[in-house]
Coordinates of C-alpha atoms in Angstrom, one line a residue:
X1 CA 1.3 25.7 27.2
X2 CA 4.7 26.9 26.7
X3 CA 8.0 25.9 27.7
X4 CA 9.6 27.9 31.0
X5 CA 11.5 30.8 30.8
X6 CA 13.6 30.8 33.6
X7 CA 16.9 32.4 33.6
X8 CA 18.9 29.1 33.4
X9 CA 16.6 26.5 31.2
X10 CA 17.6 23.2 30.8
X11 CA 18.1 22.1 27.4
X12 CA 18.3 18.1 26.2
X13 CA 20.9 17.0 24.1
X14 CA 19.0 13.9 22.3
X15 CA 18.2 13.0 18.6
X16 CA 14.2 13.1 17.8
X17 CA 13.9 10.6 15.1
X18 CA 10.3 10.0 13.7
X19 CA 9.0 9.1 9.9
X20 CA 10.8 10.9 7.1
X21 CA 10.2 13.8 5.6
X22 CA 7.4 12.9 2.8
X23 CA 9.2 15.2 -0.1
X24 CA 12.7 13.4 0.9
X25 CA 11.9 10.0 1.9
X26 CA 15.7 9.2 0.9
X27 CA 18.2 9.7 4.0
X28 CA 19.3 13.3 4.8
X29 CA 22.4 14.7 4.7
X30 CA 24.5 12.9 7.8
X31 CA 22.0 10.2 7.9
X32 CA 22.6 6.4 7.3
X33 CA 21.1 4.8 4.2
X34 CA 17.8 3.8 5.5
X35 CA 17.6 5.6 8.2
X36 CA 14.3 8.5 8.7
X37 CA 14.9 11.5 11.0
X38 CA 12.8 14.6 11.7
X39 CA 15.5 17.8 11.6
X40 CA 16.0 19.7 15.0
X41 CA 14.1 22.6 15.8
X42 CA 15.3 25.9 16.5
X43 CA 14.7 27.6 19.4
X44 CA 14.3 31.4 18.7
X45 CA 11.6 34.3 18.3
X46 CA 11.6 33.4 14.6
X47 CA 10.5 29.5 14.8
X48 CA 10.0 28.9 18.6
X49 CA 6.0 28.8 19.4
X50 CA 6.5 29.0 22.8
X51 CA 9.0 31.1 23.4
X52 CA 12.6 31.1 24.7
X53 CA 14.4 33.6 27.5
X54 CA 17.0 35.7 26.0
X55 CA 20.4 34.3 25.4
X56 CA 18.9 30.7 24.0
X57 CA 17.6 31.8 20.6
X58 CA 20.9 30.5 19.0
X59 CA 20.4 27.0 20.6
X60 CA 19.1 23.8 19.0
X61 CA 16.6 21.9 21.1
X62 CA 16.1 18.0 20.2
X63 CA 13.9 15.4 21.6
X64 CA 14.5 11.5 22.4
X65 CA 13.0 9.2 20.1
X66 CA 9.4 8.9 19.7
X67 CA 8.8 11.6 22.2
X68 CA 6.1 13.1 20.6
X69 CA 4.2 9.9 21.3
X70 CA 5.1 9.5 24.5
X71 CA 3.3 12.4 26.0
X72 CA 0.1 12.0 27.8
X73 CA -3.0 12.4 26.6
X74 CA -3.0 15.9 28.4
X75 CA 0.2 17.3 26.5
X76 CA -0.9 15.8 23.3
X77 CA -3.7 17.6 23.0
X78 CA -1.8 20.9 22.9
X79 CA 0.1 19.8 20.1
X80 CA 0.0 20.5 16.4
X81 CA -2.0 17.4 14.8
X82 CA 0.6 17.8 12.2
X83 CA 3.6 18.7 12.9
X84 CA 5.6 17.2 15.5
X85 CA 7.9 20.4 15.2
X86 CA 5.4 21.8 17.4
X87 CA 6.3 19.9 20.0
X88 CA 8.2 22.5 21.8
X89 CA 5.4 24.3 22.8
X90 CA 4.2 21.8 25.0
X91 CA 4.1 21.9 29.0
X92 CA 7.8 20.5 30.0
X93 CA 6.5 21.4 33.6
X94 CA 3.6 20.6 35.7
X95 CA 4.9 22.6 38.8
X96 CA 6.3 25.8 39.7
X97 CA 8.6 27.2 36.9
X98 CA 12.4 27.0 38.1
X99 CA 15.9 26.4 37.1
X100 CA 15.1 22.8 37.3
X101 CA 13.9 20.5 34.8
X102 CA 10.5 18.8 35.6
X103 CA 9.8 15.2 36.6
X104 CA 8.9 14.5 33.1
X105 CA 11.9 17.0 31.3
X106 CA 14.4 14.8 33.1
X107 CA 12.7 11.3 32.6
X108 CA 13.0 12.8 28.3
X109 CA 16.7 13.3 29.5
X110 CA 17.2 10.2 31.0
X111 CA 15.7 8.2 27.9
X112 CA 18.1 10.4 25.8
X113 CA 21.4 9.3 27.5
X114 CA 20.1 6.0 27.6
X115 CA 19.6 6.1 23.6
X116 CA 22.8 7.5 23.1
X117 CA 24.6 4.8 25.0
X118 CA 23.0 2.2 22.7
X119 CA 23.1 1.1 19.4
X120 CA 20.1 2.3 16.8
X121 CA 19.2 -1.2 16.3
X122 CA 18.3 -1.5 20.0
X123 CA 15.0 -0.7 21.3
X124 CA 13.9 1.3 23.8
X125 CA 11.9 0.6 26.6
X126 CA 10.8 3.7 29.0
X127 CA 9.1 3.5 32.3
X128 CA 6.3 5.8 33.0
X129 CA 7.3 9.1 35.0
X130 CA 4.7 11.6 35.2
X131 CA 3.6 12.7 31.6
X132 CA 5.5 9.9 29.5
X133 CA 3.8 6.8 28.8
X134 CA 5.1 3.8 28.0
X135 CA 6.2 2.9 24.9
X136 CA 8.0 -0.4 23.9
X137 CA 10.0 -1.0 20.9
X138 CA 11.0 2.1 19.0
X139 CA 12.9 0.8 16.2
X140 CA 16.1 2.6 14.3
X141 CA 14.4 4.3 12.0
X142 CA 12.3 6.2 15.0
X143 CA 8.7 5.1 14.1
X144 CA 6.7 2.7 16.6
X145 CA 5.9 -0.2 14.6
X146 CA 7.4 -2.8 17.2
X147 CA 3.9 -5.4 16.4
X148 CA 5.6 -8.5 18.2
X149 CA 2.5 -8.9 20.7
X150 CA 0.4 -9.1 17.4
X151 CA 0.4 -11.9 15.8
X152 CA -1.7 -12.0 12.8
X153 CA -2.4 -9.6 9.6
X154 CA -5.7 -8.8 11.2
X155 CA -4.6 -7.1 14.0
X156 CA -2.0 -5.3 12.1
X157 CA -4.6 -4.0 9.5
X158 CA -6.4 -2.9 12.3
X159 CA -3.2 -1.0 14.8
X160 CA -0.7 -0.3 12.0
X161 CA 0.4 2.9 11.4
X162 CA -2.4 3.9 13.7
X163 CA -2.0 2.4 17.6
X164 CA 1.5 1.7 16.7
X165 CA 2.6 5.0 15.8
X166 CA 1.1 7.9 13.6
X167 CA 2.5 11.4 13.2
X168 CA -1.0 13.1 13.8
X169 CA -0.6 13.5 17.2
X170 CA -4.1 13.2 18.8
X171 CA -5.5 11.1 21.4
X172 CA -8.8 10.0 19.1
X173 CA -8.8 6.3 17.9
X174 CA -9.7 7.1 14.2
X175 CA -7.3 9.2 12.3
X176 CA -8.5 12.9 11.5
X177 CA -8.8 13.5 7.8
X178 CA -6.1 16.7 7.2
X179 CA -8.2 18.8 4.2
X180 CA -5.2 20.8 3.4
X181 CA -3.3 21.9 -0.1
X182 CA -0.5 23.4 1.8
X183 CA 1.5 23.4 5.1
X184 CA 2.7 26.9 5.9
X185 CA 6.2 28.3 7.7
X186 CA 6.0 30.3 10.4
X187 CA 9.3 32.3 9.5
X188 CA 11.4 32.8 6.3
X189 CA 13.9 31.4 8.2
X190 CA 12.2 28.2 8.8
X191 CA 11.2 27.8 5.6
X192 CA 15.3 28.2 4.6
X193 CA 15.9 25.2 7.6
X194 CA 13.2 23.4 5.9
X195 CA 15.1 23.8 2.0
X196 CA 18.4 22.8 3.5
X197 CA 16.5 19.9 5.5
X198 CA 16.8 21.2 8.9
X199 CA 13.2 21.2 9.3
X200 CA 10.5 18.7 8.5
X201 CA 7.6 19.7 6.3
X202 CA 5.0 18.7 3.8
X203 CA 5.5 21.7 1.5
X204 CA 2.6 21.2 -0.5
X205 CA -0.6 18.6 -0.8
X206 CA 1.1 17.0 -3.6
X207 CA 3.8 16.2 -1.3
X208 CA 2.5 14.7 1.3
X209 CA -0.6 14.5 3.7
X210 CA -0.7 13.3 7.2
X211 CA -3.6 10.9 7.3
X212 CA -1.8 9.0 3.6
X213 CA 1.1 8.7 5.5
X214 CA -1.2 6.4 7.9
X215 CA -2.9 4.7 5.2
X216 CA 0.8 4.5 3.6
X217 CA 2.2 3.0 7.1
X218 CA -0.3 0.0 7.0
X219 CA 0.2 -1.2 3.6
X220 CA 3.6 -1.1 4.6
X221 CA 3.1 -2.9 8.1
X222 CA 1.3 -5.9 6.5
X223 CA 3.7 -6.4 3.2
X224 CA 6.3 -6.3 5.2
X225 CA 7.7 -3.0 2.9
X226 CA 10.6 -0.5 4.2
X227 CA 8.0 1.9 2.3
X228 CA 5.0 2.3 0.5
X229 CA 3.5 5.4 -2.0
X230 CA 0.1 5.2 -2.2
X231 CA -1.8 7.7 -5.8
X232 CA -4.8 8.0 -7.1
X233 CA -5.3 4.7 -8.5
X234 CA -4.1 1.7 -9.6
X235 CA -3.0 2.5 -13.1
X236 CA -1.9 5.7 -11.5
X237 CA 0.9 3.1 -9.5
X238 CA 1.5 1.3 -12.4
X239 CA 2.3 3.8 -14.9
X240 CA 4.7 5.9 -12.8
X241 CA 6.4 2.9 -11.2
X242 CA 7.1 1.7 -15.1
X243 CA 8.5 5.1 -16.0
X244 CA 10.9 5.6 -12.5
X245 CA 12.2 2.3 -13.0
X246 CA 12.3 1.5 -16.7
X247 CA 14.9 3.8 -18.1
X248 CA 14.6 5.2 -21.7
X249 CA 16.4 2.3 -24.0
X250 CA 16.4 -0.3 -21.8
X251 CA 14.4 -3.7 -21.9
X252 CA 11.5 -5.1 -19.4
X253 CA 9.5 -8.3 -19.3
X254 CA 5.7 -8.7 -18.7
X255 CA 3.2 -11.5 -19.3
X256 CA 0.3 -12.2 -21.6
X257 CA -2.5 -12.5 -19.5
X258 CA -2.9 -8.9 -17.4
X259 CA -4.9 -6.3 -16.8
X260 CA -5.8 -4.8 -20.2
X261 CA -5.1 -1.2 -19.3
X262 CA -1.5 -2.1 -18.0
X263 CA -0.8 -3.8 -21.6
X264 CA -2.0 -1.1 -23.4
X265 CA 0.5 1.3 -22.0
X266 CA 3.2 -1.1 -21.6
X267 CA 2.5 -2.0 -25.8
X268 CA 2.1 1.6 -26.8
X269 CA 3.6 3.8 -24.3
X270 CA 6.6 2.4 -23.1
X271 CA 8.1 1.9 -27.2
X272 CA 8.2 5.7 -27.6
X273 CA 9.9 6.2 -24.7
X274 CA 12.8 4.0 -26.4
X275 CA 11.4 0.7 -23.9
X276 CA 11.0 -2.7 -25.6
X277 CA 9.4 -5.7 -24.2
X278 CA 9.2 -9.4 -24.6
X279 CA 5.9 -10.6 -23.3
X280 CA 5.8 -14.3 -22.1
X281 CA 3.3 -16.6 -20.8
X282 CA 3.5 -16.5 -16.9
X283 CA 4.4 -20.4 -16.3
X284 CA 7.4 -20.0 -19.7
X285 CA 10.6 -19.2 -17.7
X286 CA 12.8 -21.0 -20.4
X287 CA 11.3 -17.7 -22.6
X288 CA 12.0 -15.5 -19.0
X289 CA 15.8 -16.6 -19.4
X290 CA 15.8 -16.3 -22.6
X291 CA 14.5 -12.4 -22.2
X292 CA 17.3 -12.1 -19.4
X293 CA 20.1 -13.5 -21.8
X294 CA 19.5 -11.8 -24.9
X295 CA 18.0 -8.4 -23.3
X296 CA 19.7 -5.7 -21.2
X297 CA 16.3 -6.2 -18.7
X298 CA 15.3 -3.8 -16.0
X299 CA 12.1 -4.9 -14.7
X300 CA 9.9 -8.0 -15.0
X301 CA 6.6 -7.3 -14.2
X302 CA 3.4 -9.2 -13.7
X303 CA 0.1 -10.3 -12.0
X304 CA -0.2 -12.7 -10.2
X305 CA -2.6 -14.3 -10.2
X306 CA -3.4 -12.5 -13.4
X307 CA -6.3 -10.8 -14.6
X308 CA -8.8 -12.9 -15.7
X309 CA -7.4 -16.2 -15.9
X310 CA -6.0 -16.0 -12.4
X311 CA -2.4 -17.6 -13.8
X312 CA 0.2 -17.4 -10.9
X313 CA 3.9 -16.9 -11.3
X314 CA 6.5 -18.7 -9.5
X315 CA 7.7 -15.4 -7.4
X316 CA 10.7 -17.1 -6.1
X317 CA 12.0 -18.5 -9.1
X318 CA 11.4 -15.4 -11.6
X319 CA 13.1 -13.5 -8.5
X320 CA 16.3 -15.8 -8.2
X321 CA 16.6 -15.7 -12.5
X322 CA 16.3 -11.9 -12.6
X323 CA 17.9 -11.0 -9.8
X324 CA 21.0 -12.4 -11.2
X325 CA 20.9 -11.0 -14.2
X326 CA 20.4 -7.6 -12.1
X327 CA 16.7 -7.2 -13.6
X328 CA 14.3 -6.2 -10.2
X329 CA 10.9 -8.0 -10.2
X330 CA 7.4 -6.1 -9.3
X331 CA 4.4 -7.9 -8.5
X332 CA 1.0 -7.0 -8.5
X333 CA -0.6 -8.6 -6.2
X334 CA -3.8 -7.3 -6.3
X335 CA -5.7 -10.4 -7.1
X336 CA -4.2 -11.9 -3.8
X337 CA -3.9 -9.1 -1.7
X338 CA -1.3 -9.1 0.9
X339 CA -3.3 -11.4 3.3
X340 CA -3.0 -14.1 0.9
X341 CA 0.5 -13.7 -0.9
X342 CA 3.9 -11.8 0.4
X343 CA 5.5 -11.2 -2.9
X344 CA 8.1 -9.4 -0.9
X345 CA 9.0 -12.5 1.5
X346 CA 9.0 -14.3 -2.3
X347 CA 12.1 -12.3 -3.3
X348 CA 10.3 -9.7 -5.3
X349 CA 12.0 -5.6 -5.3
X350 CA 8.3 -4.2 -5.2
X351 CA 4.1 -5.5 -4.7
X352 CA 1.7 -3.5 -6.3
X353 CA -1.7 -3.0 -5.8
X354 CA -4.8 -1.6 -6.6
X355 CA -6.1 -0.7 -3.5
X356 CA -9.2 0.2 -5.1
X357 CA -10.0 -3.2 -4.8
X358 CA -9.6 -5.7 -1.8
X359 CA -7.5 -3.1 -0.2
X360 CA -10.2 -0.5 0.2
X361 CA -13.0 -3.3 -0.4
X362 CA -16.2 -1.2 0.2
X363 CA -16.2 -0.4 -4.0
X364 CA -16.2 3.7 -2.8
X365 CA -12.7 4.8 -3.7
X366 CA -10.0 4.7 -5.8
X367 CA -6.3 3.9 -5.0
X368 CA -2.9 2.6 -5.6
X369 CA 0.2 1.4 -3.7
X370 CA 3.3 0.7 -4.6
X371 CA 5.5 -1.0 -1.3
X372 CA 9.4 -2.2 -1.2
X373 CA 12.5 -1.2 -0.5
X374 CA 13.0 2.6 0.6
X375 CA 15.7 3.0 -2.3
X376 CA 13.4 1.8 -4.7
X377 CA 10.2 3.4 -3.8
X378 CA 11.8 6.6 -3.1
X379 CA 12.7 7.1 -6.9
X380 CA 8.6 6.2 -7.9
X381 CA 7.7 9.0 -4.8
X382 CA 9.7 11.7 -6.9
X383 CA 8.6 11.2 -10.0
X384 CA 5.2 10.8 -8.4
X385 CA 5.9 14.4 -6.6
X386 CA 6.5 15.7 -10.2
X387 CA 3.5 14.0 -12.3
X388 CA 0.5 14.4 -9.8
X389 CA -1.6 11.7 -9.3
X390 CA -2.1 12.4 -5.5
X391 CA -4.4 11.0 -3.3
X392 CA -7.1 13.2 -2.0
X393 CA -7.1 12.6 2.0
X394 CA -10.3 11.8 2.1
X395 CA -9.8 8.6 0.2
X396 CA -6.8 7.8 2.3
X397 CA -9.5 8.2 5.3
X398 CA -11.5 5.7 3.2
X399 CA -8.7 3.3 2.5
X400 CA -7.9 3.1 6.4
X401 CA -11.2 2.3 7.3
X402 CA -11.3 -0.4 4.9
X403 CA -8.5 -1.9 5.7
X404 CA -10.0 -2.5 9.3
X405 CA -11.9 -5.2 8.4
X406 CA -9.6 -6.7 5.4
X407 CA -8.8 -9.7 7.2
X408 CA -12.6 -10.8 7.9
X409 CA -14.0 -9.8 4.4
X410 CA -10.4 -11.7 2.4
X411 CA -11.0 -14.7 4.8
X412 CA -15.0 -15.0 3.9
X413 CA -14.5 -14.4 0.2
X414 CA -11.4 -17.0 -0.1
X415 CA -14.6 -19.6 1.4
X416 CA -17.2 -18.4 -1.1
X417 CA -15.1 -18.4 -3.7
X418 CA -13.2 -21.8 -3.2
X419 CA -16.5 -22.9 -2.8
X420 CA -18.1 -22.0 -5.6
X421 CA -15.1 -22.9 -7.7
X422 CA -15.7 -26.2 -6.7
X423 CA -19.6 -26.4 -7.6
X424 CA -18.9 -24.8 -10.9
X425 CA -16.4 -27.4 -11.7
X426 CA -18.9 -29.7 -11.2
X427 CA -21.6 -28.3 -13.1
X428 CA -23.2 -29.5 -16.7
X429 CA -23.6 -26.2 -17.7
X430 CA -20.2 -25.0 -17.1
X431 CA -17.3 -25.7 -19.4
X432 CA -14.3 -24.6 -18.0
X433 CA -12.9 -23.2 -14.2
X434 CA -10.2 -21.1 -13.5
X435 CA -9.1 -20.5 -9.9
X436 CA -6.0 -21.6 -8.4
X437 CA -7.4 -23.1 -5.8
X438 CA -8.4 -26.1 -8.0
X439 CA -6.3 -28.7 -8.5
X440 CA -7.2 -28.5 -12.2
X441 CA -5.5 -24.9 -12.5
X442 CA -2.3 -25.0 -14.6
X443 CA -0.4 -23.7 -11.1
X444 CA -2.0 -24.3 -8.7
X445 CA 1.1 -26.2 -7.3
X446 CA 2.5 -22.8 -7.2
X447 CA -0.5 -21.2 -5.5
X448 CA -0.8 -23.8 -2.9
X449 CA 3.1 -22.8 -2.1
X450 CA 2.8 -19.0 -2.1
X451 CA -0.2 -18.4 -1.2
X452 CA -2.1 -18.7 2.0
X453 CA -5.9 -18.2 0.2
X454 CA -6.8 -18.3 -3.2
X455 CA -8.9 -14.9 -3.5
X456 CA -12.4 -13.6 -4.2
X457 CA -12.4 -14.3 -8.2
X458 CA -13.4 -16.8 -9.9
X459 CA -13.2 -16.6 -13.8
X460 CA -15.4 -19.4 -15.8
X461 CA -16.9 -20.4 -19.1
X462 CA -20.7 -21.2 -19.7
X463 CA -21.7 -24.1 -21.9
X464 CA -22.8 -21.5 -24.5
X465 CA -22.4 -18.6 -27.1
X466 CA -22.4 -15.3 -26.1
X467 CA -25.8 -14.4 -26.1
X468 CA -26.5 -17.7 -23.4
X469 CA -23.7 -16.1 -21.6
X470 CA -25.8 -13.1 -21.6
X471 CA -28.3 -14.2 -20.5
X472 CA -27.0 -16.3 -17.5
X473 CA -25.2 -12.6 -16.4
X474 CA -28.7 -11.0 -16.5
X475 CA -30.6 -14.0 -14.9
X476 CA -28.1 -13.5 -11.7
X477 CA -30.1 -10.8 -8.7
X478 CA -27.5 -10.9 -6.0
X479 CA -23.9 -9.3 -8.3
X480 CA -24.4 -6.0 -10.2
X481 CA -23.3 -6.0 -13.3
X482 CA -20.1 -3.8 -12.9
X483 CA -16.1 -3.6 -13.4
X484 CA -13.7 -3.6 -11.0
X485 CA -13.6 -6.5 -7.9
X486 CA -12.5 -6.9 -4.3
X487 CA -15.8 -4.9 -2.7
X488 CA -18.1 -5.9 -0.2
X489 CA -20.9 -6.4 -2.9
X490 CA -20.4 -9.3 -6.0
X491 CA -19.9 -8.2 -9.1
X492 CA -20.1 -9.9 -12.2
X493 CA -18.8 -9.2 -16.3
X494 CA -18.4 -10.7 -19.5
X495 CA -14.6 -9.5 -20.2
X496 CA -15.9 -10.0 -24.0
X497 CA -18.0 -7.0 -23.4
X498 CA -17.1 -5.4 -20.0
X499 CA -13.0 -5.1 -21.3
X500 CA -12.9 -6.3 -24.9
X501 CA -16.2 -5.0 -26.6
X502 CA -14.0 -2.4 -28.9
X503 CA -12.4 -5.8 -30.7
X504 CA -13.7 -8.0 -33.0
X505 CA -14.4 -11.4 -31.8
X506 CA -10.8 -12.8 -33.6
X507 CA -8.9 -10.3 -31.7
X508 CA -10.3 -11.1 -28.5
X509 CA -9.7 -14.6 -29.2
X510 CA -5.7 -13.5 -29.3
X511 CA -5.7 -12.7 -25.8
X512 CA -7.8 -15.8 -24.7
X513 CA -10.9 -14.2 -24.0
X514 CA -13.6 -15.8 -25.6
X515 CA -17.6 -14.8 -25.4
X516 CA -18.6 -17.1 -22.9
X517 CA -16.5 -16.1 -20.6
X518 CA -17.6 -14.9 -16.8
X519 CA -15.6 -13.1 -14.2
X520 CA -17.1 -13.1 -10.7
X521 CA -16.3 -11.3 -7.7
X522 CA -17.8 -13.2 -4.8
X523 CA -18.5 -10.1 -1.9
X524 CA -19.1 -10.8 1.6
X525 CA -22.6 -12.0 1.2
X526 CA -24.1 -15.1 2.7
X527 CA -22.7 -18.7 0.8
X528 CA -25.5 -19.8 0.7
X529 CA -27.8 -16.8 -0.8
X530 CA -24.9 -16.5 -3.6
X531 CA -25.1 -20.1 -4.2
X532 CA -28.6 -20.3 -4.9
X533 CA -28.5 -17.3 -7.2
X534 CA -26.0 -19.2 -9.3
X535 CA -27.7 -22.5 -9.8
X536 CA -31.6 -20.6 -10.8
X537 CA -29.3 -18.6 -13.3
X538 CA -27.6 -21.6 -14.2
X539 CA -30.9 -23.1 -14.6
X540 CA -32.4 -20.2 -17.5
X541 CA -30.0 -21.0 -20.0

């Protein structure tokens, strides 16, 4: 289809804003802090697809909000799946070509002088005319995220960034998977708008890809983030949101019980960038002020609950001591996904995750997300864009799909797992529990405050050495013996060997973890199967 080329066109005089440009997530040049706008397009031989009539090529065309969404199903499917840009070759007519707009050119004009009479903050609300659809609640920064009529973190899981609003214009209810290492430019001269930020573009894979945006979108939806980068993997998130934030002689603050990975960079890594750190137990926050006082602290960061004791931090408090101090707080809430815990609503800058785990929960693909405030996550994209680490579409693909069914699988493994908590307790054989959703747990005040479930993992000791440990683990039929957690499928280690094998049993001891300990993920299998797999491996030692 391509735009009529009558002697006297019609041209709209509306801003098109959509999602920001992936490379410069921070606000362009005239924009407001915040604030994410697609570029206008020109309108010439040299970028136009479909075509102009002489004496318009030096004209800028731009588009009411949202309007790429607001096309029928019949327009949008002679769109670019990628680039909204392309939107000017689409039908503005559905009658004879003339010197008058169409039904559906004016109803865009209409909407346009209607946005510019009111305030960014306001939404807008359009009638159907012709090819526009309605759409309800386009919010300043030009995406459709306006989820009032949902009202739980399922439904947003399932619509966000999807039903609500996704760039890949295209009327199938899965997003595509964009297989793509580059995004090309039709013109030098685009490619010029696009350096000077006149034009929206991924550039390059690295960049930017269509269907992470999506999977970038939901993570955002349900942690309630202004924006979220999502890498490779977990460790991927961690490291790069430690080096963006942490600058070279500074100070930062983490606890003692964490994923052993994230100390070993922290404790090896971080000094020779000129970083030093005070490490604290998570419930010590006369040693947190301390830290504050006596260090000139950028960043205190933790689990919580923590890896593998499950330890939970008081989010609101460590927030309120660092924030005054001007230290920013990141969470990883990985353990607790963002069903269970909003570490943003808590007062913390930044959540992590790795959405390897509960995120993705099928134990297929690796991920990891970083969500907060645009400012801050903007500065861990860039250095992202520079180290690598990017997320191969495909796993984004995987990611969304995983997250369809987050809510059902989080709310049947926070039963097992409560559950089972409870009957270990209880057991002869069993020494010791840790889960906060036992009354016995050092916080679980503070998890029954923060947190709205307690999580899949439960961490416990056997009544034994290791090798009845051992033998316990291999008794069990239903968990493969396996790292990671979160999946659809239970899996159970012995930290001692699964995490800690390269140390001797003294230095293991240093961190807490001692030989008979067990850390079980509890999948989505039936209670009562896992259960009975328990007690009859219980029952060989």
């Amino acid at each position: 289809m391509a735009v009529s080329s009558s002697p006297s066109p019609r041209l709209f005089n509306a801003s098109f804003e959509c999602r920001s440009d992936p490379e410069f997530s921070g606000a362009t040049r005239g924009d407001k802090p915040g604030q994410r706008r697609f570029s206008p397009f020109r309108c010439g031989t040299a970028s136009f697809v479909g075509g102009c009539s002489g004496g318009v090529s030096s004209l800028i065309f731009k588009f009411p909000p949202n309007f790429v969404r607001q096309l029928s199903t019949k327009a949008r499917r002679n769109c670019s799946n990628i680039g909204v840009a392309q939107i000017v070759a689409a039908k503005w007519s559905n009658g004879p070509t003339s010197g008058s707009p169409s039904s559906a050119a004016a109803a865009a004009q209409a909407a346009a002088a209607a946005a510019a009479a009111s305030s960014a903050s306001t939404p807008v609300e359009l009638t159907a005319v012709d090819d526009v659809a309605v759409i309800e609640g386009c919010n300043s920064n030009g995406s459709v995220q306006n989820a009032s009529f949902l009202r739980s973190d399922g439904s947003i899981a399932i619509h966000a960034g999807e039903r609500l609003g996704r760039g890949i214009v295209t009327d199938a209810i899965t997003t595509p998977v964009v297989n793509t290492t580059a995004y090309f430019f039709k013109k030098t001269a685009e490619l010029i708008d696009f350096k000077e930020k006149r034009h929206a573009s991924f550039e390059y894979g690295r960049y930017g890809n269509p269907t992470t945006v999506v999977a970038e979108e939901k993570i955002s939806a349900l942690e309630g983030a202004e924006s979220t980068v999502i890498m490779a993997s977990g460790m991927c998130a961690s490291t790069v949101m430690l080096m963006a934030l942490v600058p070279a002689g500074s100070h930062m603050v983490t606890t003692t019980d964490c994923y052993r990975k994230t100390r070993i960079f922290i404790e090896t890594m971080l000094p020779k960038m000129g970083i030093s750190v005070t490490v604290i137990d998570p419930a010590d926050m006369k040693g947190l002020e301390s830290a504050l006082d006596q260090n000139n602290v950028s960043l205190f960061f933790t689990e919580s609950p923590t890896n593998p004791f499950l330890r939970c931090v008081d989010i609101e408090l460590v927030s309120k001591l660092c924030h005054r101090k001007g230290a920013l707080v990141c969470i990883d809430g990985t353990f607790a996904t963002p069903l269970n815990q909003k570490a943003l609503a808590l007062g913390a800058d930044l959540v992590l995750h790795s959405a390897t785990k509960f995120i993705g929960g099928h134990n297929d693909v690796l991920a990891g997300c970083v969500s907060g405030s645009l400012e801050l996550v903007t500065q861990i994209r860039n250095l992202h864009h520079v180290l690598g680490g990017t997320l191969n579409p495909n796993a984004a693909y995987l990611i969304i799909r995983g997250m369809k069914t987050l809510h059902l699988r989080v709310q049947q493994q926070n039963s097992t797992a409560l559950r089972m908590a409870k009957i270990l307790e209880a057991h002869p054989k069993v020494q010791r529990v840790y889960y906060p959703g036992l009354p016995s747990h050092p916080e679980h005040h503070i998890a029954k405050q923060q947190m709205t479930g307690f999580g899949g993992v439960v961490s416990f000791e056997i009544d034994g050495d290791l090798m009845t440990t051992i033998k316990f683990v291999d008794a069990l039929k239903i968990p493969y013996i396996a790292p990671s957690f979160g999946g659809c499928e239970s899996i159970v280690d012995q930290p001692a060997i699964m995490s800690y094998w390269d140390l001797s049993q003294s230095e293991r001891m240093k961190y807490g973890i001692k030989d008979n300990l067990v850390r079980f993920s509890f999948g989505v299998e039936d209670f009562e199967d896992l259960k009975a797999d328990v007690f009859q491996a219980l029952e060989t030692i």
